[in-house]
């Protein structure tokens, strides 16, 4: 969502927005893996604008406890809860711990979590 926030209709968003520190971590890695200088600059700009605009919700002890519920929900839905999906599931746990909805354009990434976190499609 952060990648195309400026293209979203503000009417479909809550009045107050926050992101996970895990999302910031993903954005911070972006410039380092960019294939060229122009893309590196675009990613660095996105990171800096995001840091300046949003409060970041930490992955703290409450989120770690919520991750247990997230992991169990995904596993009981017959989906893989480890590997490449782990960061997305930790982001979901952060939202669950903060009792806030998770807005995403990739709702399939969070299938099976309906009882743990409110996933809102963009």
XYZ file of N, CA, C and O in Angstrom:
488
model
N 0.814 -1.182 0.000
C 0.000 0.000 0.000
C 0.863 1.253 0.000
O 0.568 2.199 -0.697
N 1.920 1.260 0.775
C 2.809 2.419 0.830
C 3.358 2.730 -0.553
O 3.556 3.881 -0.913
N 3.553 1.685 -1.351
C 4.151 1.884 -2.668
C 3.268 2.706 -3.592
O 3.764 3.382 -4.477
N 1.958 2.650 -3.414
C 1.083 3.429 -4.286
C 0.040 4.222 -3.511
O -1.064 4.441 -3.972
N 0.393 4.686 -2.347
C -0.519 5.429 -1.486
C -1.094 6.652 -2.192
O -2.288 6.934 -2.075
N -0.276 7.361 -2.955
C -0.754 8.581 -3.604
C -1.797 8.295 -4.686
O -2.516 9.178 -5.110
N -1.912 7.038 -5.119
C -2.900 6.680 -6.136
C -4.215 6.189 -5.541
O -5.152 5.912 -6.269
N -4.288 6.073 -4.219
C -5.495 5.572 -3.568
C -6.472 6.700 -3.285
O -6.073 7.838 -3.042
N -7.746 6.371 -3.296
C -8.790 7.335 -2.972
C -8.793 7.565 -1.461
O -9.027 6.627 -0.692
N -8.527 8.782 -1.015
C -8.500 9.059 0.430
C -9.809 8.716 1.133
O -9.824 8.434 2.326
N -10.921 8.721 0.403
C -12.219 8.394 0.997
C -12.259 6.945 1.493
O -13.029 6.625 2.393
N -11.436 6.082 0.923
C -11.418 4.682 1.318
C -10.449 4.376 2.447
O -10.298 3.217 2.842
N -9.805 5.409 2.974
C -8.802 5.229 4.024
C -9.299 5.786 5.350
O -10.122 6.701 5.373
N -8.785 5.275 6.465
C -9.165 5.851 7.760
C -8.562 7.241 7.923
O -7.637 7.622 7.193
N -9.069 7.997 8.888
C -8.568 9.346 9.120
C -7.129 9.349 9.623
O -6.350 10.252 9.333
N -6.777 8.343 10.393
C -5.434 8.257 10.953
C -4.754 6.999 10.418
O -5.323 5.912 10.447
N -3.536 7.162 9.918
C -2.795 6.047 9.345
C -1.512 5.802 10.133
O -0.913 6.729 10.666
N -1.103 4.555 10.172
C 0.175 4.174 10.777
C 0.722 3.010 9.969
O -0.001 2.387 9.187
N 1.996 2.739 10.151
C 2.602 1.580 9.518
C 3.362 0.794 10.577
O 3.580 1.275 11.683
N 3.768 -0.374 10.212
C 4.551 -1.219 11.106
C 6.036 -0.898 10.953
O 6.494 -0.534 9.866
N 6.783 -1.046 12.032
C 8.231 -0.903 11.925
C 8.790 -1.946 10.960
O 9.829 -1.716 10.334
N 8.092 -3.054 10.793
C 8.526 -4.078 9.834
C 8.393 -3.570 8.402
O 9.235 -3.875 7.549
N 7.361 -2.788 8.144
C 7.221 -2.168 6.826
C 8.370 -1.192 6.588
O 8.944 -1.146 5.496
N 8.716 -0.429 7.612
C 9.868 0.476 7.490
C 11.140 -0.310 7.196
O 11.979 0.116 6.391
N 11.292 -1.458 7.827
C 12.476 -2.285 7.581
C 12.519 -2.741 6.125
O 13.585 -2.713 5.482
N 11.379 -3.149 5.598
C 11.338 -3.561 4.193
C 11.691 -2.393 3.272
O 12.431 -2.557 2.309
N 11.148 -1.212 3.594
C 11.454 -0.033 2.784
C 12.922 0.369 2.903
O 13.531 0.829 1.930
N 13.505 0.203 4.088
C 14.915 0.548 4.284
C 15.829 -0.364 3.477
O 16.908 0.053 3.046
N 15.416 -1.598 3.272
C 16.223 -2.529 2.475
C 16.141 -2.209 0.986
O 17.076 -2.492 0.233
N 15.052 -1.598 0.578
C 14.811 -1.340 -0.840
C 15.918 -0.643 -1.602
O 16.344 -1.124 -2.657
N 16.439 0.490 -1.117
C 17.493 1.172 -1.867
C 18.751 0.310 -2.040
O 19.446 0.426 -3.035
N 19.009 -0.560 -1.098
C 20.226 -1.374 -1.144
C 20.169 -2.494 -2.178
O 21.206 -3.024 -2.562
N 18.961 -2.845 -2.594
C 18.830 -3.918 -3.577
C 18.357 -3.410 -4.931
O 18.090 -4.198 -5.835
N 18.271 -2.082 -5.085
C 17.841 -1.498 -6.355
C 18.868 -1.789 -7.443
O 20.070 -1.807 -7.194
N 18.354 -1.990 -8.644
C 19.231 -2.378 -9.753
C 20.000 -1.210 -10.373
O 21.012 -1.433 -11.045
N 19.536 0.017 -10.187
C 20.255 1.163 -10.761
C 20.091 2.391 -9.868
O 19.277 2.406 -8.955
N 20.858 3.409 -10.174
C 20.886 4.618 -9.338
C 19.541 5.334 -9.315
O 19.126 5.838 -8.264
N 18.848 5.386 -10.437
C 17.551 6.069 -10.479
C 16.562 5.370 -9.554
O 15.877 6.016 -8.758
N 16.469 4.062 -9.651
C 15.556 3.302 -8.797
C 15.971 3.404 -7.333
O 15.126 3.508 -6.448
N 17.256 3.405 -7.070
C 17.756 3.568 -5.700
C 17.269 4.893 -5.119
O 16.828 4.973 -3.977
N 17.330 5.958 -5.926
C 16.863 7.269 -5.488
C 15.367 7.292 -5.224
O 14.912 7.881 -4.244
N 14.594 6.643 -6.087
C 13.140 6.560 -5.905
C 12.818 5.850 -4.595
O 11.983 6.296 -3.813
N 13.504 4.757 -4.335
C 13.248 3.990 -3.117
C 13.691 4.744 -1.864
O 13.028 4.690 -0.840
N 14.796 5.454 -1.955
C 15.261 6.246 -0.812
C 14.278 7.365 -0.510
O 13.958 7.632 0.651
N 13.776 8.007 -1.555
C 12.780 9.063 -1.387
C 11.519 8.506 -0.729
O 10.964 9.111 0.191
N 11.068 7.334 -1.183
C 9.873 6.708 -0.605
C 10.087 6.420 0.879
O 9.216 6.677 1.703
N 11.253 5.895 1.219
C 11.566 5.611 2.618
C 11.519 6.884 3.451
O 10.885 6.931 4.515
N 12.170 7.933 2.985
C 12.230 9.176 3.752
C 10.861 9.819 3.897
O 10.509 10.319 4.974
N 10.055 9.816 2.841
C 8.706 10.385 2.933
C 7.845 9.573 3.895
O 7.079 10.130 4.682
N 7.997 8.260 3.863
C 7.223 7.393 4.753
C 7.605 7.638 6.205
O 6.739 7.777 7.072
N 8.895 7.710 6.480
C 9.362 7.964 7.847
C 8.859 9.312 8.368
O 8.532 9.446 9.546
N 8.796 10.300 7.492
C 8.367 11.638 7.898
C 6.850 11.755 8.055
O 6.372 12.620 8.781
N 6.115 10.872 7.409
C 4.667 10.988 7.366
C 3.931 10.132 8.396
O 2.925 10.566 8.950
N 4.438 8.948 8.663
C 3.687 7.987 9.464
C 4.342 7.685 10.800
O 5.560 7.647 10.909
N 3.492 7.430 11.788
C 3.961 6.849 13.040
C 4.120 5.357 12.788
O 3.299 4.743 12.112
N 5.159 4.778 13.333
C 5.403 3.353 13.138
C 4.999 2.575 14.388
O 5.418 2.898 15.494
N 4.170 1.559 14.188
C 3.773 0.673 15.278
C 4.870 -0.365 15.460
O 5.251 -1.042 14.507
N 5.376 -0.532 16.677
C 6.493 -1.457 16.883
C 6.056 -2.921 16.888
O 4.912 -3.236 17.221
N 6.980 -3.777 16.524
C 6.771 -5.206 16.761
C 7.307 -5.444 18.163
O 8.499 -5.643 18.376
N 6.403 -5.373 19.123
C 6.780 -5.449 20.529
C 6.294 -6.763 21.143
O 5.912 -7.685 20.413
N 6.301 -6.838 22.463
C 5.892 -8.073 23.139
C 4.437 -8.428 22.829
O 4.109 -9.603 22.639
N 3.568 -7.424 22.763
C 2.163 -7.697 22.437
C 2.028 -8.246 21.022
O 1.251 -9.169 20.765
N 2.797 -7.690 20.093
C 2.773 -8.186 18.715
C 3.349 -9.605 18.641
O 2.858 -10.437 17.883
N 4.371 -9.864 19.440
C 4.945 -11.219 19.461
C 3.910 -12.228 19.944
O 3.803 -13.333 19.387
N 3.139 -11.856 20.956
C 2.080 -12.754 21.431
C 1.002 -12.917 20.360
O 0.498 -14.019 20.131
N 0.634 -11.831 19.691
C -0.364 -11.898 18.623
C 0.132 -12.755 17.466
O -0.658 -13.418 16.791
N 1.444 -12.767 17.251
C 2.007 -13.586 16.175
C 1.689 -15.068 16.398
O 1.457 -15.802 15.443
N 1.647 -15.475 17.639
C 1.262 -16.864 17.919
C -0.128 -17.158 17.386
O -0.358 -18.203 16.764
N -1.085 -16.243 17.616
C -2.448 -16.423 17.101
C -2.472 -16.375 15.583
O -3.176 -17.163 14.940
N -1.700 -15.466 14.996
C -1.632 -15.352 13.536
C -1.073 -16.643 12.939
O -1.630 -17.202 11.993
N 0.014 -17.114 13.483
C 0.654 -18.337 12.993
C -0.314 -19.515 13.080
O -0.461 -20.288 12.125
N -0.980 -19.651 14.213
C -1.925 -20.751 14.396
C -3.087 -20.666 13.404
O -3.506 -21.684 12.841
N -3.603 -19.463 13.178
C -4.723 -19.286 12.247
C -4.329 -19.664 10.831
O -5.075 -20.340 10.117
N -3.153 -19.235 10.417
C -2.687 -19.537 9.066
C -2.439 -21.040 8.915
O -2.844 -21.657 7.932
N -1.793 -21.628 9.894
C -1.521 -23.062 9.843
C -2.811 -23.873 9.844
O -2.938 -24.847 9.088
N -3.796 -23.475 10.648
C -5.048 -24.231 10.688
C -5.855 -24.060 9.408
O -6.710 -24.882 9.102
N -5.575 -23.002 8.646
C -6.218 -22.806 7.347
C -5.496 -23.580 6.244
O -5.849 -23.489 5.075
N -4.448 -24.324 6.650
C -3.716 -25.133 5.682
C -2.726 -24.366 4.841
O -2.311 -24.821 3.784
N -2.325 -23.221 5.321
C -1.387 -22.388 4.582
C -0.046 -22.370 5.286
O 0.041 -22.565 6.495
N 0.996 -22.108 4.530
C 2.347 -22.030 5.083
C 2.493 -20.749 5.892
O 2.160 -19.667 5.426
N 3.007 -20.879 7.102
C 3.129 -19.727 7.998
C 4.574 -19.325 8.227
O 4.848 -18.469 9.056
N 5.498 -19.933 7.514
C 6.907 -19.620 7.732
C 7.558 -19.206 6.419
O 6.919 -19.110 5.393
N 8.850 -18.952 6.471
C 9.599 -18.589 5.269
C 9.307 -17.174 4.827
O 9.218 -16.253 5.638
N 9.120 -17.003 3.533
C 8.942 -15.671 2.942
C 7.713 -14.950 3.489
O 7.661 -13.731 3.501
N 6.729 -15.680 3.969
C 5.501 -15.068 4.480
C 5.654 -14.519 5.886
O 4.798 -13.786 6.379
N 6.709 -14.871 6.575
C 6.840 -14.521 7.995
C 6.728 -13.025 8.246
O 6.050 -12.613 9.197
N 7.360 -12.193 7.437
C 7.297 -10.743 7.684
C 5.877 -10.230 7.498
O 5.388 -9.440 8.308
N 5.173 -10.678 6.460
C 3.784 -10.253 6.275
C 2.935 -10.656 7.474
O 2.084 -9.891 7.933
N 3.162 -11.847 7.986
C 2.387 -12.307 9.136
C 2.754 -11.537 10.401
O 1.905 -11.300 11.261
N 3.997 -11.107 10.512
C 4.399 -10.269 11.647
C 3.740 -8.889 11.548
O 3.360 -8.298 12.562
N 3.585 -8.389 10.332
C 2.873 -7.123 10.128
C 1.413 -7.293 10.546
O 0.839 -6.431 11.215
N 0.806 -8.418 10.186
C -0.568 -8.700 10.610
C -0.653 -8.783 12.126
O -1.614 -8.286 12.735
N 0.336 -9.395 12.756
C 0.359 -9.497 14.222
C 0.479 -8.120 14.861
O -0.140 -7.853 15.902
N 1.242 -7.240 14.248
C 1.366 -5.867 14.753
C 0.010 -5.171 14.727
O -0.383 -4.511 15.691
N -0.720 -5.331 13.627
C -2.062 -4.742 13.523
C -3.007 -5.357 14.551
O -3.781 -4.650 15.197
N -2.933 -6.666 14.709
C -3.798 -7.349 15.681
C -3.515 -6.861 17.092
O -4.447 -6.586 17.868
N -2.245 -6.727 17.442
C -1.872 -6.280 18.787
C -2.334 -4.855 19.052
O -2.725 -4.524 20.170
N -2.292 -4.020 18.033
C -2.717 -2.624 18.178
C -4.223 -2.464 18.008
O -4.751 -1.364 18.175
N -4.906 -3.561 17.653
C -6.345 -3.562 17.425
C -6.740 -2.528 16.372
O -7.660 -1.727 16.565
N -6.001 -2.554 15.260
C -6.291 -1.683 14.122
C -6.443 -2.545 12.876
O -5.868 -3.633 12.796
N -7.215 -2.085 11.894
C -7.353 -2.852 10.666
C -6.056 -2.824 9.852
O -5.268 -1.884 9.958
N -5.867 -3.848 9.061
C -4.709 -3.949 8.177
C -5.192 -3.678 6.754
O -5.944 -4.463 6.188
N -4.800 -2.553 6.201
C -5.163 -2.188 4.833
C -4.094 -2.729 3.895
O -2.906 -2.505 4.109
N -4.534 -3.434 2.849
C -3.592 -4.032 1.918
C -4.224 -4.189 0.544
O -5.445 -4.306 0.418
N -3.397 -4.198 -0.457
C -3.880 -4.520 -1.801
C -3.673 -6.001 -2.088
O -4.046 -6.480 -3.141
N -3.060 -6.718 -1.151
C -2.778 -8.150 -1.313
C -3.501 -8.963 -0.241
O -2.889 -9.590 0.614
N -4.822 -8.958 -0.284
C -5.591 -9.637 0.750
C -5.325 -11.139 0.782
O -5.436 -11.748 1.847
N -4.971 -11.734 -0.347
C -4.679 -13.170 -0.358
C -3.521 -13.524 0.569
O -3.467 -14.633 1.099
N -2.602 -12.576 0.771
C -1.472 -12.824 1.668
C -1.935 -13.037 3.104
O -1.194 -13.593 3.916
N -3.158 -12.602 3.417
C -3.647 -12.643 4.794
C -4.894 -13.518 4.947
O -5.584 -13.442 5.946
N -5.143 -14.347 3.935
C -6.277 -15.266 3.996
C -6.109 -16.213 5.180
O -5.029 -16.707 5.444
N -7.195 -16.420 5.914
C -7.168 -17.285 7.086
C -7.040 -16.527 8.390
O -7.113 -17.123 9.459
N -6.852 -15.219 8.300
C -6.664 -14.411 9.515
C -7.909 -13.640 9.932
O -7.847 -12.794 10.814
N -9.034 -13.952 9.320
C -10.258 -13.181 9.544
C -10.658 -13.098 11.022
O -11.232 -12.099 11.449
N -10.349 -14.116 11.796
C -10.701 -14.107 13.221
C -9.659 -13.428 14.092
O -9.861 -13.282 15.296
N -8.536 -13.019 13.494
C -7.441 -12.435 14.272
C -7.285 -10.944 14.003
O -7.045 -10.167 14.922
N -7.396 -10.558 12.751
C -7.200 -9.159 12.370
C -8.174 -8.801 11.248
O -8.498 -9.637 10.408
N -8.644 -7.563 11.265
C -9.538 -7.078 10.225
C -8.688 -6.646 9.018
O -8.017 -5.629 9.065
N -8.728 -7.454 7.952
C -7.977 -7.167 6.740
C -8.894 -6.451 5.772
O -9.969 -6.955 5.419
N -8.488 -5.254 5.340
C -9.296 -4.417 4.462
C -8.622 -4.323 3.099
O -7.455 -3.918 3.003
N -9.354 -4.686 2.065
C -8.826 -4.645 0.708
C -8.825 -3.213 0.167
O -9.760 -2.455 0.394
N -7.752 -2.888 -0.507
C -7.674 -1.587 -1.194
C -7.761 -1.795 -2.681
O -7.391 -2.775 -3.215
